[in-house]
Short mmCIF file of C-alpha atoms and ligand atoms in Angstrom, two decimals:
data_model
loop_
_atom_site.label_atom_id
_atom_site.label_comp_id
_atom_site.label_asym_id
_atom_site.label_seq_id
_atom_site.Cartn_x
_atom_site.Cartn_y
_atom_site.Cartn_z
CA MET A 1 25.90 11.42 12.64
CA LEU A 2 29.51 10.33 12.83
CA LEU A 3 32.58 12.27 11.80
CA GLN A 4 35.75 10.43 10.94
CA GLY A 5 39.30 11.70 11.08
CA ASP A 6 41.99 12.74 13.52
CA GLU A 7 40.06 13.09 16.77
CA ALA A 8 41.49 16.40 17.98
CA ALA A 9 41.36 18.08 14.57
CA THR A 10 37.82 16.84 13.92
CA LEU A 11 36.53 18.00 17.28
CA GLU A 12 38.23 21.37 16.96
CA ALA A 13 36.70 21.81 13.49
CA LEU A 14 33.27 20.89 14.84
CA VAL A 15 33.59 23.40 17.68
CA ALA A 16 34.74 26.12 15.31
CA GLU A 17 32.02 25.47 12.71
CA SER A 18 29.17 25.09 15.17
CA GLY A 19 30.18 27.90 17.52
CA ALA A 20 29.91 25.52 20.49
CA GLN A 21 30.77 27.18 23.80
CA ALA A 22 31.21 24.03 25.84
CA VAL A 23 32.40 20.47 25.29
CA TYR A 24 31.86 17.59 27.73
CA TRP A 25 33.31 14.10 27.55
CA ASN A 26 33.90 10.95 29.55
CA ARG A 27 37.43 10.41 30.82
CA ARG A 28 39.73 7.84 29.25
CA TYR A 29 42.47 6.15 31.22
CA GLY A 30 45.14 4.86 28.82
CA ALA A 31 48.36 6.88 28.98
CA ALA A 32 48.23 8.01 25.35
CA GLN A 33 44.52 8.84 25.60
CA ARG A 34 45.06 10.87 28.76
CA GLU A 35 47.79 12.82 27.05
CA ALA A 36 45.63 13.45 23.96
CA ASP A 37 42.64 14.56 26.05
CA ARG A 38 44.81 16.85 28.17
CA ALA A 39 46.21 18.53 25.05
CA LEU A 40 42.75 18.93 23.52
CA LYS A 41 41.38 20.38 26.74
CA THR A 42 44.17 22.97 26.80
CA ALA A 43 43.69 23.85 23.12
CA LEU A 44 39.94 24.32 23.47
CA ARG A 45 40.24 26.31 26.70
CA GLU A 46 42.75 28.62 25.06
CA ARG A 47 40.02 29.40 22.53
CA GLY A 48 37.58 30.26 25.32
CA VAL A 49 35.62 27.02 25.12
CA ARG A 50 34.50 25.49 28.39
CA VAL A 51 35.63 21.87 28.73
CA GLU A 52 34.67 19.36 31.40
CA SER A 53 35.38 15.67 31.68
CA PHE A 54 33.48 13.11 33.75
CA ASN A 55 33.86 9.59 35.06
CA GLY A 56 31.69 7.32 32.94
CA GLN A 57 33.69 4.10 33.22
CA LEU A 58 34.71 3.44 36.80
CA LEU A 59 33.41 3.31 40.36
CA ASN A 60 36.44 5.19 41.68
CA GLU A 61 38.98 7.36 39.94
CA PRO A 62 42.32 5.48 40.06
CA TRP A 63 44.24 8.39 41.56
CA THR A 64 41.89 8.61 44.55
CA VAL A 65 42.78 5.21 46.03
CA SER A 66 46.24 4.63 47.49
CA ASN A 67 47.92 2.95 50.44
CA GLN A 68 49.14 4.69 53.58
CA SER A 69 52.40 5.70 51.89
CA GLY A 70 50.47 7.26 49.04
CA GLU A 71 51.57 4.48 46.67
CA PRO A 72 49.26 2.40 44.48
CA PHE A 73 48.04 -0.86 46.00
CA ARG A 74 49.57 -4.02 44.54
CA VAL A 75 47.28 -6.51 46.23
CA PHE A 76 43.64 -6.78 45.27
CA GLY A 77 42.29 -7.52 48.76
CA ALA A 78 43.83 -4.41 50.32
CA TYR A 79 42.83 -2.29 47.31
CA TRP A 80 39.22 -3.42 47.40
CA ARG A 81 38.89 -2.97 51.17
CA ALA A 82 40.15 0.60 50.71
CA CYS A 83 37.54 1.16 47.97
CA LEU A 84 34.76 -0.23 50.16
CA ARG A 85 35.80 2.02 53.05
CA ARG A 86 35.07 5.00 50.81
CA GLY A 87 31.38 4.01 50.76
CA ASP A 88 29.12 3.76 47.74
CA PRO A 89 30.28 5.70 44.69
CA PRO A 90 28.02 8.57 43.66
CA PRO A 91 24.86 7.31 41.93
CA PRO A 92 24.70 7.69 38.17
CA ALA A 93 23.44 11.05 36.97
CA SER A 94 19.82 11.03 35.87
CA GLU A 95 18.90 11.42 32.22
CA PRO A 96 18.60 14.99 30.95
CA GLU A 97 14.97 16.06 30.76
CA ARG A 98 15.35 17.09 27.17
CA MET A 99 18.05 17.18 24.53
CA ILE A 100 18.20 19.66 21.71
CA PHE A 101 20.03 18.38 18.67
CA GLN A 102 21.56 20.82 16.21
CA SER A 103 22.05 19.93 12.61
CA LEU A 104 25.64 19.52 11.52
CA PRO A 105 27.34 22.64 10.11
CA ALA A 106 27.11 22.56 6.30
CA ARG A 107 30.87 22.37 5.75
CA LEU A 108 31.07 19.18 7.77
CA THR A 109 28.06 17.29 6.39
CA ARG A 110 29.95 15.93 3.42
CA ARG A 111 32.40 14.27 5.83
CA ALA A 112 29.64 12.78 7.99
CA SER A 113 28.33 9.25 7.86
CA LYS A 114 25.83 7.02 9.62
CA LEU A 115 26.93 3.94 11.49
CA ASP A 116 25.48 1.58 8.87
CA ASP A 117 27.35 3.43 6.10
CA LEU A 118 30.66 2.41 7.64
CA GLY A 119 30.04 -1.24 6.66
CA LEU A 120 31.59 -2.52 9.88
CA ALA A 121 29.48 -5.69 10.08
CA PRO A 122 31.18 -8.56 8.24
CA ARG A 123 29.35 -9.64 5.08
CA ALA A 124 31.55 -11.74 2.82
CA PRO A 125 31.87 -14.01 4.65
CA ASP A 126 29.48 -13.14 7.50
CA TRP A 127 31.37 -14.73 10.38
CA ALA A 128 29.50 -12.80 13.07
CA SER A 129 26.10 -14.55 13.18
CA GLY A 130 27.02 -16.35 16.43
CA LEU A 131 28.00 -13.03 18.00
CA ARG A 132 24.79 -11.32 16.91
CA ALA A 133 22.67 -14.18 18.27
CA ALA A 134 24.43 -14.07 21.64
CA TRP A 135 24.62 -10.32 22.14
CA PRO A 136 21.75 -7.94 21.35
CA ALA A 137 23.50 -4.58 21.09
CA GLY A 138 22.86 -1.28 22.81
CA GLU A 139 21.95 0.38 26.08
CA GLU A 140 18.42 -1.06 26.32
CA ALA A 141 19.79 -4.58 25.91
CA ALA A 142 22.38 -3.87 28.62
CA LEU A 143 19.77 -2.56 31.06
CA GLU A 144 17.51 -5.52 30.31
CA ARG A 145 20.35 -7.95 31.00
CA LEU A 146 21.10 -6.21 34.29
CA ARG A 147 17.42 -6.29 35.30
CA ALA A 148 17.08 -9.98 34.42
CA PHE A 149 20.27 -10.92 36.26
CA LEU A 150 19.31 -9.09 39.44
CA ALA A 151 15.73 -10.35 39.37
CA THR A 152 16.39 -14.02 38.72
CA ASP A 153 20.06 -15.00 38.96
CA LEU A 154 21.65 -12.93 41.70
CA ASP A 155 20.84 -15.29 44.58
CA ALA A 156 22.53 -18.22 42.85
CA TYR A 157 25.58 -16.23 41.75
CA ALA A 158 28.00 -17.05 44.58
CA ALA A 159 27.30 -20.77 44.38
CA GLY A 160 27.03 -21.11 40.61
CA ARG A 161 29.45 -18.58 39.13
CA GLU A 162 32.33 -21.03 38.70
CA GLU A 163 30.40 -23.51 36.57
CA PRO A 164 30.65 -22.80 32.87
CA GLY A 165 27.72 -25.11 32.02
CA ASP A 166 25.38 -22.86 34.05
CA ALA A 167 24.41 -19.38 32.90
CA ALA A 168 24.90 -18.11 36.46
CA THR A 169 26.98 -15.01 35.77
CA SER A 170 25.65 -11.66 34.58
CA ARG A 171 27.23 -11.59 31.10
CA LEU A 172 27.42 -7.84 31.43
CA SER A 173 31.09 -7.64 30.48
CA PRO A 174 30.60 -6.71 26.79
CA TYR A 175 28.22 -3.92 27.75
CA LEU A 176 30.58 -2.62 30.41
CA ALA A 177 33.52 -2.84 28.02
CA VAL A 178 31.90 -0.67 25.35
CA GLY A 179 30.21 1.70 27.79
CA ALA A 180 26.63 0.63 26.98
CA ILE A 181 26.17 0.56 30.75
CA SER A 182 28.34 2.09 33.47
CA PRO A 183 29.60 0.31 36.60
CA ARG A 184 27.90 2.97 38.70
CA GLN A 185 24.55 2.02 37.15
CA VAL A 186 25.30 -1.63 37.95
CA TRP A 187 26.40 -0.76 41.48
CA ALA A 188 23.29 1.32 42.23
CA ALA A 189 20.97 -1.39 40.87
CA LEU A 190 22.85 -4.06 42.84
CA LYS A 191 22.47 -2.12 46.09
CA ALA A 192 18.74 -1.65 45.45
CA ALA A 193 18.31 -5.39 44.72
CA GLN A 194 20.32 -6.32 47.79
CA HIS A 195 17.90 -4.53 50.03
CA ALA A 196 14.78 -5.89 48.32
CA GLN A 197 12.53 -7.72 50.78
CA GLY A 198 11.24 -11.27 50.83
CA ARG A 199 14.37 -13.11 49.72
CA ASP A 200 16.74 -15.58 51.27
CA SER A 201 18.76 -12.73 52.68
CA ALA A 202 21.95 -14.61 53.65
CA ARG A 203 22.27 -16.18 50.20
CA ARG A 204 21.51 -12.88 48.55
CA ALA A 205 24.01 -10.98 50.70
CA ALA A 206 26.79 -13.47 49.92
CA SER A 207 26.04 -13.30 46.21
CA ALA A 208 25.82 -9.52 46.16
CA GLU A 209 29.16 -9.23 47.97
CA LYS A 210 30.81 -11.63 45.53
CA PHE A 211 29.34 -9.89 42.51
CA ALA A 212 30.45 -6.49 43.87
CA SER A 213 33.98 -7.81 44.32
CA GLU A 214 34.03 -8.93 40.67
CA LEU A 215 33.23 -5.36 39.73
CA GLY A 216 36.13 -4.62 42.06
CA TRP A 217 38.43 -6.79 39.95
CA ARG A 218 37.39 -4.79 36.93
CA GLU A 219 38.30 -1.63 38.82
CA PHE A 220 41.63 -3.10 39.89
CA CYS A 221 42.48 -3.87 36.25
CA HIS A 222 41.78 -0.27 35.25
CA TYR A 223 43.73 0.90 38.27
CA GLN A 224 46.73 -1.12 37.03
CA ARG A 225 46.37 0.27 33.52
CA TYR A 226 46.40 3.77 34.96
CA HIS A 227 49.46 3.16 37.14
CA TYR A 228 51.41 0.88 34.75
CA ALA A 229 51.18 2.48 31.34
CA ASP A 230 52.42 -0.51 29.35
CA LEU A 231 50.34 -3.18 31.02
CA ALA A 232 49.64 -4.96 27.71
CA ALA A 233 53.25 -4.97 26.55
CA ARG A 234 55.58 -5.53 29.48
CA ASN A 235 55.85 -8.02 32.33
CA LEU A 236 54.96 -6.19 35.53
CA ARG A 237 57.46 -8.51 37.23
CA PRO A 238 60.69 -7.91 35.29
CA ALA A 239 62.02 -11.33 36.37
CA PHE A 240 59.63 -12.78 33.80
CA ASP A 241 61.68 -11.15 31.03
CA ALA A 242 63.99 -14.15 31.39
CA MET A 243 61.22 -16.67 30.81
CA PRO A 244 62.20 -19.01 27.96
CA TRP A 245 58.92 -18.69 26.04
CA ARG A 246 58.65 -21.07 23.11
CA LYS A 247 57.90 -20.10 19.52
CA ASP A 248 55.46 -22.79 18.44
CA PRO A 249 53.01 -21.57 15.77
CA ALA A 250 51.41 -25.01 15.30
CA SER A 251 50.51 -25.33 18.99
CA LEU A 252 49.35 -21.71 19.13
CA ARG A 253 47.05 -22.44 16.17
CA ALA A 254 45.72 -25.62 17.80
CA TRP A 255 44.93 -23.61 20.94
CA GLN A 256 43.22 -20.85 18.94
CA CYS A 257 41.10 -23.37 17.03
CA GLY A 258 40.10 -25.44 20.08
CA LEU A 259 42.06 -28.49 18.94
CA THR A 260 44.46 -29.14 21.83
CA GLY A 261 42.94 -32.51 22.76
CA TYR A 262 41.98 -31.17 26.21
CA PRO A 263 38.17 -30.96 26.16
CA LEU A 264 37.70 -28.07 28.62
CA VAL A 265 40.30 -25.90 26.88
CA ASP A 266 38.87 -26.74 23.46
CA ALA A 267 35.30 -26.04 24.58
CA GLY A 268 36.33 -22.62 25.85
CA MET A 269 38.26 -21.67 22.74
CA ARG A 270 35.34 -22.70 20.54
CA GLU A 271 32.84 -20.83 22.70
CA LEU A 272 35.07 -17.78 22.29
CA TRP A 273 35.22 -18.13 18.50
CA HIS A 274 31.51 -18.70 18.18
CA THR A 275 30.09 -16.15 20.63
CA GLY A 276 32.97 -13.77 21.36
CA TRP A 277 32.80 -14.64 25.06
CA MET A 278 34.17 -17.31 27.37
CA HIS A 279 33.30 -18.17 30.95
CA ASN A 280 35.83 -16.76 33.44
CA ARG A 281 36.85 -20.13 34.90
CA VAL A 282 37.56 -21.45 31.42
CA ARG A 283 39.44 -18.27 30.46
CA MET A 284 41.76 -18.98 33.39
CA VAL A 285 42.26 -22.61 32.37
CA ALA A 286 42.76 -21.78 28.68
CA ALA A 287 45.20 -18.98 29.48
CA SER A 288 47.11 -21.18 31.90
CA PHE A 289 47.28 -23.90 29.26
CA LEU A 290 48.84 -21.51 26.75
CA THR A 291 51.38 -19.98 29.11
CA LYS A 292 52.27 -23.04 31.17
CA HIS A 293 51.47 -26.22 29.22
CA LEU A 294 52.60 -24.75 25.91
CA LEU A 295 55.02 -22.21 27.40
CA ILE A 296 53.88 -19.60 24.90
CA ASP A 297 54.22 -15.92 25.80
CA TRP A 298 51.06 -14.52 27.43
CA ARG A 299 51.15 -11.63 24.94
CA ALA A 300 50.23 -14.04 22.10
CA GLY A 301 47.17 -15.13 24.05
CA GLU A 302 46.27 -11.59 25.04
CA SER A 303 46.40 -10.59 21.42
CA TRP A 304 44.12 -13.48 20.32
CA PHE A 305 41.62 -12.63 23.06
CA TRP A 306 41.80 -8.98 22.07
CA ASP A 307 40.86 -9.91 18.51
CA THR A 308 38.06 -12.32 19.39
CA LEU A 309 36.38 -11.20 22.65
CA VAL A 310 33.27 -9.03 22.46
CA ASP A 311 34.23 -7.77 25.92
CA ALA A 312 37.86 -7.14 24.90
CA ASP A 313 39.03 -4.49 27.29
CA PRO A 314 42.42 -2.75 27.31
CA ALA A 315 42.65 -3.06 31.09
CA SER A 316 40.90 -6.32 32.01
CA ASN A 317 42.45 -8.36 29.22
CA PRO A 318 46.17 -7.72 29.83
CA ALA A 319 45.78 -7.55 33.62
CA ASN A 320 44.12 -10.96 33.68
CA TRP A 321 46.66 -12.44 31.28
CA GLN A 322 49.48 -11.19 33.49
CA TRP A 323 47.64 -12.54 36.52
CA VAL A 324 47.36 -16.03 35.01
CA ALA A 325 50.91 -16.02 33.64
CA GLY A 326 52.28 -15.00 37.02
CA SER A 327 53.97 -11.86 35.73
CA GLY A 328 51.42 -9.38 37.08
CA VAL A 329 50.81 -7.66 40.39
CA ASP A 330 49.05 -9.89 42.92
CA ALA A 331 49.34 -12.66 40.32
CA ALA A 332 48.59 -16.35 40.66
CA PRO A 333 51.87 -18.05 41.65
CA TYR A 334 53.52 -19.42 38.53
CA PHE A 335 53.94 -22.88 40.03
CA ARG A 336 50.17 -23.22 40.48
CA ILE A 337 49.48 -24.95 37.18
CA PHE A 338 45.87 -25.77 36.40
CA ASN A 339 45.25 -29.38 35.48
CA PRO A 340 42.64 -29.04 32.71
CA VAL A 341 41.20 -32.47 33.44
CA LEU A 342 40.69 -31.84 37.17
CA GLN A 343 39.32 -28.38 36.43
CA GLY A 344 36.80 -29.92 34.04
CA GLN A 345 35.80 -32.62 36.48
CA LYS A 346 35.37 -30.10 39.27
CA PHE A 347 33.55 -27.31 37.46
CA ASP A 348 31.80 -29.21 34.67
CA PRO A 349 31.15 -32.52 36.45
CA ARG A 350 28.36 -33.66 34.12
CA GLY A 351 30.28 -32.52 31.05
CA ASN A 352 27.41 -30.29 29.86
CA TYR A 353 29.71 -27.48 28.83
CA VAL A 354 32.14 -29.72 26.98
CA ARG A 355 29.33 -31.57 25.21
CA ARG A 356 27.84 -28.28 24.03
CA TRP A 357 31.02 -26.92 22.47
CA VAL A 358 32.82 -30.14 21.58
CA PRO A 359 29.97 -32.23 20.16
CA GLU A 360 32.41 -34.87 18.90
CA LEU A 361 32.68 -36.02 22.53
CA ALA A 362 28.98 -35.78 23.40
CA GLY A 363 28.47 -39.56 23.41
CA LEU A 364 31.15 -40.29 26.01
CA PRO A 365 30.07 -41.06 29.58
CA ASP A 366 30.51 -38.27 32.17
CA ALA A 367 33.52 -39.98 33.70
CA LEU A 368 35.46 -39.87 30.44
CA VAL A 369 34.32 -36.70 28.76
CA HIS A 370 37.25 -34.70 30.21
CA GLU A 371 39.86 -37.35 29.40
CA PRO A 372 38.80 -39.25 26.28
CA TRP A 373 42.28 -40.79 25.96
CA LYS A 374 41.45 -42.96 28.97
CA ALA A 375 38.41 -44.47 27.27
CA CYS A 376 38.67 -48.07 26.09
CA VAL A 377 38.27 -48.92 22.43
CA GLN A 378 34.67 -50.03 22.95
CA SER A 379 33.64 -46.80 24.74
CA LEU A 380 35.25 -44.69 22.04
CA ALA A 381 33.56 -46.69 19.30
CA ALA A 382 30.18 -46.53 21.04
CA ALA A 383 30.52 -42.74 21.29
CA GLY A 384 31.74 -42.40 17.71
CA VAL A 385 35.04 -40.87 18.87
CA ARG A 386 38.12 -41.60 16.75
CA LEU A 387 41.06 -39.98 18.55
CA GLY A 388 43.45 -38.39 16.10
CA GLU A 389 40.72 -38.37 13.43
CA ASN A 390 37.52 -36.62 14.54
CA TYR A 391 38.98 -35.33 17.83
CA PRO A 392 42.71 -34.65 18.33
CA GLN A 393 45.10 -36.52 20.55
CA ARG A 394 46.49 -34.30 23.33
CA ILE A 395 49.14 -32.00 21.90
CA ILE A 396 51.12 -32.39 25.11
CA GLU A 397 50.89 -34.65 28.12
CA HIS A 398 50.02 -32.84 31.36
CA GLU A 399 52.83 -34.06 33.64
CA LEU A 400 55.48 -33.44 30.99
CA ALA A 401 54.13 -29.95 30.35
CA ARG A 402 54.05 -29.22 34.07
CA ARG A 403 57.67 -30.21 34.56
CA ARG A 404 58.79 -28.17 31.55
CA ALA A 405 56.91 -25.11 32.79
CA LEU A 406 58.50 -25.35 36.23
CA GLU A 407 61.97 -25.67 34.69
CA GLY A 408 61.30 -22.56 32.60
CA TYR A 409 60.08 -20.74 35.66
CA ALA A 410 63.23 -21.65 37.59
CA LYS A 411 65.22 -19.71 34.97
CA THR A 412 63.43 -16.54 36.00
CA ALA A 413 65.22 -16.67 39.36
CA GLY A 414 62.03 -17.97 40.87
CA ALA A 415 60.25 -14.95 39.39
CA LYS A 416 60.68 -13.27 42.75
CA GLY A 417 61.52 -9.96 41.16
CA ARG A 418 59.85 -6.82 42.32
CA THR A 419 56.94 -5.41 40.44
CA ALA A 420 57.84 -2.85 37.79
CA SER A 421 57.85 0.70 39.00
CA LYS A 422 54.77 2.65 38.16
CA GLN A 423 54.41 4.67 34.98
CA SER A 424 57.62 3.40 33.47
CA GLY A 425 58.15 2.26 29.91
CA ARG A 426 56.14 2.75 26.74
CA ALA A 427 52.63 4.19 26.62
C1 FAD B 501 42.83 -14.44 30.50
C2 FAD B 501 41.63 -13.57 30.82
C3 FAD B 501 41.29 -12.52 29.99
C4 FAD B 501 40.19 -11.71 30.30
N1 FAD B 501 39.85 -10.67 29.46
C5 FAD B 501 38.81 -9.86 29.77
C6 FAD B 501 38.46 -8.77 28.92
O1 FAD B 501 39.10 -8.48 27.91
N2 FAD B 501 37.38 -8.02 29.27
C7 FAD B 501 36.65 -8.28 30.40
O2 FAD B 501 35.65 -7.56 30.68
N3 FAD B 501 36.97 -9.28 31.24
C8 FAD B 501 38.03 -10.09 30.96
N4 FAD B 501 38.34 -11.13 31.79
C9 FAD B 501 37.64 -11.23 33.09
C10 FAD B 501 36.39 -12.12 33.14
O3 FAD B 501 36.63 -13.37 32.54
C11 FAD B 501 35.16 -11.50 32.48
O4 FAD B 501 35.00 -10.17 32.92
C12 FAD B 501 33.91 -12.29 32.88
O5 FAD B 501 34.02 -13.62 32.45
C13 FAD B 501 32.71 -11.62 32.27
O6 FAD B 501 31.56 -12.38 32.46
P1 FAD B 501 30.35 -11.81 33.28
O7 FAD B 501 30.00 -10.45 32.80
O8 FAD B 501 29.25 -12.82 33.25
O9 FAD B 501 30.98 -11.72 34.74
P2 FAD B 501 30.33 -11.63 36.19
O10 FAD B 501 30.84 -12.79 36.97
O11 FAD B 501 28.87 -11.44 36.12
O12 FAD B 501 31.04 -10.35 36.81
C14 FAD B 501 30.49 -9.03 36.72
C15 FAD B 501 31.46 -8.09 36.06
O13 FAD B 501 32.65 -8.01 36.83
C16 FAD B 501 33.77 -7.84 35.96
N5 FAD B 501 34.71 -8.95 36.16
C17 FAD B 501 34.44 -10.20 36.57
N6 FAD B 501 35.59 -10.92 36.68
C18 FAD B 501 36.59 -10.09 36.32
C19 FAD B 501 38.00 -10.23 36.22
N7 FAD B 501 38.64 -11.36 36.55
N8 FAD B 501 38.71 -9.17 35.80
C20 FAD B 501 38.12 -8.01 35.47
N9 FAD B 501 36.80 -7.82 35.56
C21 FAD B 501 36.04 -8.84 35.98
C22 FAD B 501 33.25 -7.82 34.54
O14 FAD B 501 33.08 -6.49 34.13
C23 FAD B 501 31.91 -8.53 34.68
O15 FAD B 501 30.98 -8.16 33.69
C24 FAD B 501 39.43 -11.96 31.48
C25 FAD B 501 39.79 -13.04 32.30
C26 FAD B 501 40.88 -13.85 31.98
C27 FAD B 501 41.23 -14.98 32.90
#
């Protein structure tokens, strides 16, 4: 049963009506959530109710990892080495042997509803069929995905994880984002798989280490959200406040719809719209394209990803956007501007990924699929591609965009500014 309403008032009413003597919950890490949970804890304790909170979302609590001066780490490598020095996080708690469910107090039943009653799934129109097909929901589906990944794909992870045409990554992010599985469950299963016998141990060890460090990036994003309360709203490097971002709704729309004329970017944006997910390499290229080629504020991209990703996460999404834009801690240098053609040729050399999501280009030979504008009239005609008609011309030329981005960047005083101080600004 679900109860809707102001969370503190609803929980307090439930405690009062049911006579509960103890309340347990998983910790939340956003500044406003921490404040709300702290206030609720105090209110319930004042009424004699026992309250305990637990870590259900992270490998390490953010306040337990700091540098030698007691300050938060700003560089991922140093942060992650410090985490690894702590040893394995505690294993996940085992399932309770039995659960006794009480019926809801009578006065609250009229306010209760079942999940299906909330009508959350889109019906008219039903735009979510692609999402449903890609993502079976729930804890069992999450555990099954973890089992399948560790049993069959782990060994190839380190070598194959950068190629969007291969399903080499775990695709656990939506389940981690909604809490259908916890990182400690993933960590414990990974360690068990790592020590399984009869495998190519060097390949497996390299893959397991890489996969663990990706979980580390997730931790580092949550760590940033904990230490920088307004991660999604404010440049962590204040020098970026001077960046001359452009207002360009038509280009923003073309990017959102996968109609920029750059096949790898368009493939990614269409995969996102259709399945709610995008491969990490392509997320980086698409985000770089928005912030550098189009010079559009990273917050516009973050907001689109927030609306469309099934793994949308209040820590990983803004932290990665700031990383790509160059405004975050330990961010990619702003002047490193991805060339979407070279990225495509390197990570999707046969064009499988582009052909899947941009079928208009499927008939082009491998050598041209990432730069159809270089195809001769005969090749375009043979592939049925009519640039500007059934596939767009590039909305901006790469070299021109690169120069413009670097000029914009120069206005931020080289964006050398120090990182914002921790816990400042809005919640
Ligand atoms: C602009 C941008 C926005 C992003 N937004 C999100 C988001 O909202 N939610 C989200 O979960 N991830 C986000 N990511 C990170 C990353 O793209 C996804 O976590 C990853 O693609 C998920 O696929 P996977 O589960 O197969 O990853 P795997 O390669 O199998 O990695 C295992 C797990 O590690 C974590 N992870 C991997 N890479 C990262 C990373 N760079 N940052 C944080 N965690 C990582 C994820 O929880 C992932 O499930 C974003 C990346 C970029 C560049």
